[in-house]
JSON list of C-alpha atoms in Angstrom, two decimals:
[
{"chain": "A", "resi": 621, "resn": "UNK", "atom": "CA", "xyz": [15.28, -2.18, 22.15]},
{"chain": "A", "resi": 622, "resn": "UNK", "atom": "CA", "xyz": [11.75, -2.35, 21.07]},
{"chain": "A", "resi": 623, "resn": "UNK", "atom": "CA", "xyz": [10.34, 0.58, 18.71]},
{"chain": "A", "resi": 624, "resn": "UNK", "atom": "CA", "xyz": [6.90, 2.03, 20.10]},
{"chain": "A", "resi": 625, "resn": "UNK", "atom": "CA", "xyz": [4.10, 4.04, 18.20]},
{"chain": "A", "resi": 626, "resn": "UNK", "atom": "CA", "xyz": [3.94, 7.34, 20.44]},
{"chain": "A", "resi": 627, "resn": "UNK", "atom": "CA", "xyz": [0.98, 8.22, 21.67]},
{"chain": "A", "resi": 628, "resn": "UNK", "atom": "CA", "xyz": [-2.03, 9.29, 18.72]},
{"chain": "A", "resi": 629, "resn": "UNK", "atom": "CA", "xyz": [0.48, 7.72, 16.15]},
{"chain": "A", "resi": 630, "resn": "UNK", "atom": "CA", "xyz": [-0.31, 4.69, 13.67]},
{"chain": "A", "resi": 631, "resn": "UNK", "atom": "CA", "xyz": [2.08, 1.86, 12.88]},
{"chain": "A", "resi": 632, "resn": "UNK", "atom": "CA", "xyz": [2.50, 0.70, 9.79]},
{"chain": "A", "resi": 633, "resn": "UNK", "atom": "CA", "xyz": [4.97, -1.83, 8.61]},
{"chain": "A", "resi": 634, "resn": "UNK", "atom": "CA", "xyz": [6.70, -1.77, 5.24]},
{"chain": "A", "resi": 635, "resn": "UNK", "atom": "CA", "xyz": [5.57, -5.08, 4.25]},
{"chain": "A", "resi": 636, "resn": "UNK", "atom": "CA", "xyz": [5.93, -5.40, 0.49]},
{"chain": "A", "resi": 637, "resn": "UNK", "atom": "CA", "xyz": [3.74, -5.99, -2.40]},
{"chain": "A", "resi": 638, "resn": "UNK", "atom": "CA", "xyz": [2.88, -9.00, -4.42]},
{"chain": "A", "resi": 639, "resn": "UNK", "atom": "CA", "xyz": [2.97, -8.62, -8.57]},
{"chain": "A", "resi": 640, "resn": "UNK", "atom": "CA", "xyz": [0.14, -10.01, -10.12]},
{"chain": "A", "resi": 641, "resn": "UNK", "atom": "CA", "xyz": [2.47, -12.63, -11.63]},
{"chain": "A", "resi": 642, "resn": "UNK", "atom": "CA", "xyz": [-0.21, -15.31, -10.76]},
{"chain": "A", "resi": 643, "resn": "UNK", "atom": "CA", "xyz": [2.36, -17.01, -8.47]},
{"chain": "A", "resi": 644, "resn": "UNK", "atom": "CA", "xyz": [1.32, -14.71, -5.02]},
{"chain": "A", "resi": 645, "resn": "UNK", "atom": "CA", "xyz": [5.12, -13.74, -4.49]},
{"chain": "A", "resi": 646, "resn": "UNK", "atom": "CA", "xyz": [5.81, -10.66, -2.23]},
{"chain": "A", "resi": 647, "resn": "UNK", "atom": "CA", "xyz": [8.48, -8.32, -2.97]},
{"chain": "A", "resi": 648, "resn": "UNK", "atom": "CA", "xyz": [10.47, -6.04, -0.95]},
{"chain": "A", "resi": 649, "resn": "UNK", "atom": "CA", "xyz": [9.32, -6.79, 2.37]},
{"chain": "A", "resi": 650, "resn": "UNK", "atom": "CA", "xyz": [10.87, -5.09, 5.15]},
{"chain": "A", "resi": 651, "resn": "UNK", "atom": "CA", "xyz": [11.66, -2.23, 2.46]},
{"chain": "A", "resi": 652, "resn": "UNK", "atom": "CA", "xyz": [8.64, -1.05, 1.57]},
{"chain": "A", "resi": 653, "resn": "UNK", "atom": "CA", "xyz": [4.92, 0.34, 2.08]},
{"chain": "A", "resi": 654, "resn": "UNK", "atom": "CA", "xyz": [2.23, -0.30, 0.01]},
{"chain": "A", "resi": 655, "resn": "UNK", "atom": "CA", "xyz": [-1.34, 0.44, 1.21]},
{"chain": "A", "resi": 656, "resn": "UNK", "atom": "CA", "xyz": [-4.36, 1.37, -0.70]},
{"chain": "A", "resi": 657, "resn": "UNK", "atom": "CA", "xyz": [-6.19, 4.52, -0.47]},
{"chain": "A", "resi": 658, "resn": "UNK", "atom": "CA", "xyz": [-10.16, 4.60, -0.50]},
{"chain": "A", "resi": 659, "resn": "UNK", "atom": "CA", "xyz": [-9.68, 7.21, -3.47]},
{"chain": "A", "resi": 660, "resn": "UNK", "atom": "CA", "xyz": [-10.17, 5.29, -7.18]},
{"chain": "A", "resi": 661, "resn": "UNK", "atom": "CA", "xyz": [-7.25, 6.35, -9.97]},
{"chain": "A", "resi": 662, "resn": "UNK", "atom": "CA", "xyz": [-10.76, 7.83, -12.26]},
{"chain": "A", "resi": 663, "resn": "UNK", "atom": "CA", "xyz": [-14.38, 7.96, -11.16]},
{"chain": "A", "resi": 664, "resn": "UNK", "atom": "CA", "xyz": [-15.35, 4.72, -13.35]},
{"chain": "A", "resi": 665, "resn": "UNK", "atom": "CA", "xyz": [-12.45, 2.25, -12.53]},
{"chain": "A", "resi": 666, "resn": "UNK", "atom": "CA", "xyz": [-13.32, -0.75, -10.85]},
{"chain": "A", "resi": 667, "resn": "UNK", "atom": "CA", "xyz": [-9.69, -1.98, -11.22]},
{"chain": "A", "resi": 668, "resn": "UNK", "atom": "CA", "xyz": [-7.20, 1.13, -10.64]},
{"chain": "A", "resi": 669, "resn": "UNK", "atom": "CA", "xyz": [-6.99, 2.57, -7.09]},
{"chain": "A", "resi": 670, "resn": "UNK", "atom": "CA", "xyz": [-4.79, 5.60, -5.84]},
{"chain": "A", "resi": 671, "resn": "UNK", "atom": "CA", "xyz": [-2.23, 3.86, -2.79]},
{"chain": "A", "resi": 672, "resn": "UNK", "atom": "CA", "xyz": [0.09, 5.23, -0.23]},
{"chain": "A", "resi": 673, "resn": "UNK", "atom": "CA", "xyz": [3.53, 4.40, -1.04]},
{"chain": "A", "resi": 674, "resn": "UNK", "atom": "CA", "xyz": [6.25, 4.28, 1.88]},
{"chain": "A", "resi": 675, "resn": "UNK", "atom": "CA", "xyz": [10.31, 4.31, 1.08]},
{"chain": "A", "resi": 676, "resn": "UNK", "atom": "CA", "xyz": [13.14, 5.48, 2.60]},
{"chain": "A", "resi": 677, "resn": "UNK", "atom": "CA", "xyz": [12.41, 9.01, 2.93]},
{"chain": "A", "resi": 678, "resn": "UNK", "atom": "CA", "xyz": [10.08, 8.89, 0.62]},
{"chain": "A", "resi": 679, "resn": "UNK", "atom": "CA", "xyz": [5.61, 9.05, 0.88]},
{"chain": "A", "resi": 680, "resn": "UNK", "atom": "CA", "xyz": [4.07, 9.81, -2.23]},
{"chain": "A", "resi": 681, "resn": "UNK", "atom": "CA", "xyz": [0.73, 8.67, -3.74]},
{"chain": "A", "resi": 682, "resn": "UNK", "atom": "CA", "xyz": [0.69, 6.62, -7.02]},
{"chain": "A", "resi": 683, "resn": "UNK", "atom": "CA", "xyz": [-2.11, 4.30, -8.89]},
{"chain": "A", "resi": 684, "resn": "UNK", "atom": "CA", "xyz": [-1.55, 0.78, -9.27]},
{"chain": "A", "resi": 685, "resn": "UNK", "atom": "CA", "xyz": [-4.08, -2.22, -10.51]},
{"chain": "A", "resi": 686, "resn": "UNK", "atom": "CA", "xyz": [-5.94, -3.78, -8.05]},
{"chain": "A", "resi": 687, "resn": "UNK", "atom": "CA", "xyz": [-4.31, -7.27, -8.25]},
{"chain": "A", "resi": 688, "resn": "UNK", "atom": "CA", "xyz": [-1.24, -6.21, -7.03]},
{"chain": "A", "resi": 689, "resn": "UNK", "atom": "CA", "xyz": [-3.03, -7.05, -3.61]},
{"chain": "A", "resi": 690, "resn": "UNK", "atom": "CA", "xyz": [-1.33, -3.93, -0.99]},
{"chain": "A", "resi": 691, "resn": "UNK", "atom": "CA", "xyz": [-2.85, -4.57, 2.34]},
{"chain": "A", "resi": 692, "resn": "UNK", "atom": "CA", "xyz": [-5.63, -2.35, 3.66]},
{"chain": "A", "resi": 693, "resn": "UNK", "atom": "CA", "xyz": [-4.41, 0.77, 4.87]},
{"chain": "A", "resi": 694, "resn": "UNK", "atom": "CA", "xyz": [-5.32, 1.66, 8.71]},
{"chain": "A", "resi": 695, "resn": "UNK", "atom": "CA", "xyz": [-7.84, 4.19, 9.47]},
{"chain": "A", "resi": 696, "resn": "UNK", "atom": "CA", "xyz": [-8.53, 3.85, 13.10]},
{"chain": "A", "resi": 697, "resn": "UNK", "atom": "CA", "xyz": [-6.77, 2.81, 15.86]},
{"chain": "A", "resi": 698, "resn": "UNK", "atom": "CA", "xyz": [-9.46, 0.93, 18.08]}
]
């Protein structure tokens, strides 16, 4: 049957990342999470940014370059 969000929850879908290859390919979709955090890696980056990474039992914050394009991470459910 069809999985819902209980009530106050947030769904987010593990839908992959693209390397910045310069192609725009997106890996392991359906696997995992990638979604950006509004915290910067350091203070003066423009390009590093702290993300929310989502495996199978697994949520742990890394840093990644910018151009490997993670959607937007939700922050409110409207």
């Amino acid at each position: 049957g069809k999985k819902t969000v209980p009530e106050g929850g947030v769904f987010i879908p593990v839908a992959g990342q693209r390397y910045p290859n310069g192609y725009g390919n997106v890996y392991h979709a359906g696997a995992y999470g990638y979604y950006w955090s509004a915290t910067p890696y350091t203070v003066n980056s423009r390009y590093t940014v702290n993300y929310l990474f989502l495996g199978e039992g697994e949520v742990m914050f890394y840093d990644a370059d910018r151009s490997y394009a993670f959607p937007i991470r939700c922050i409110k459910d409207y």
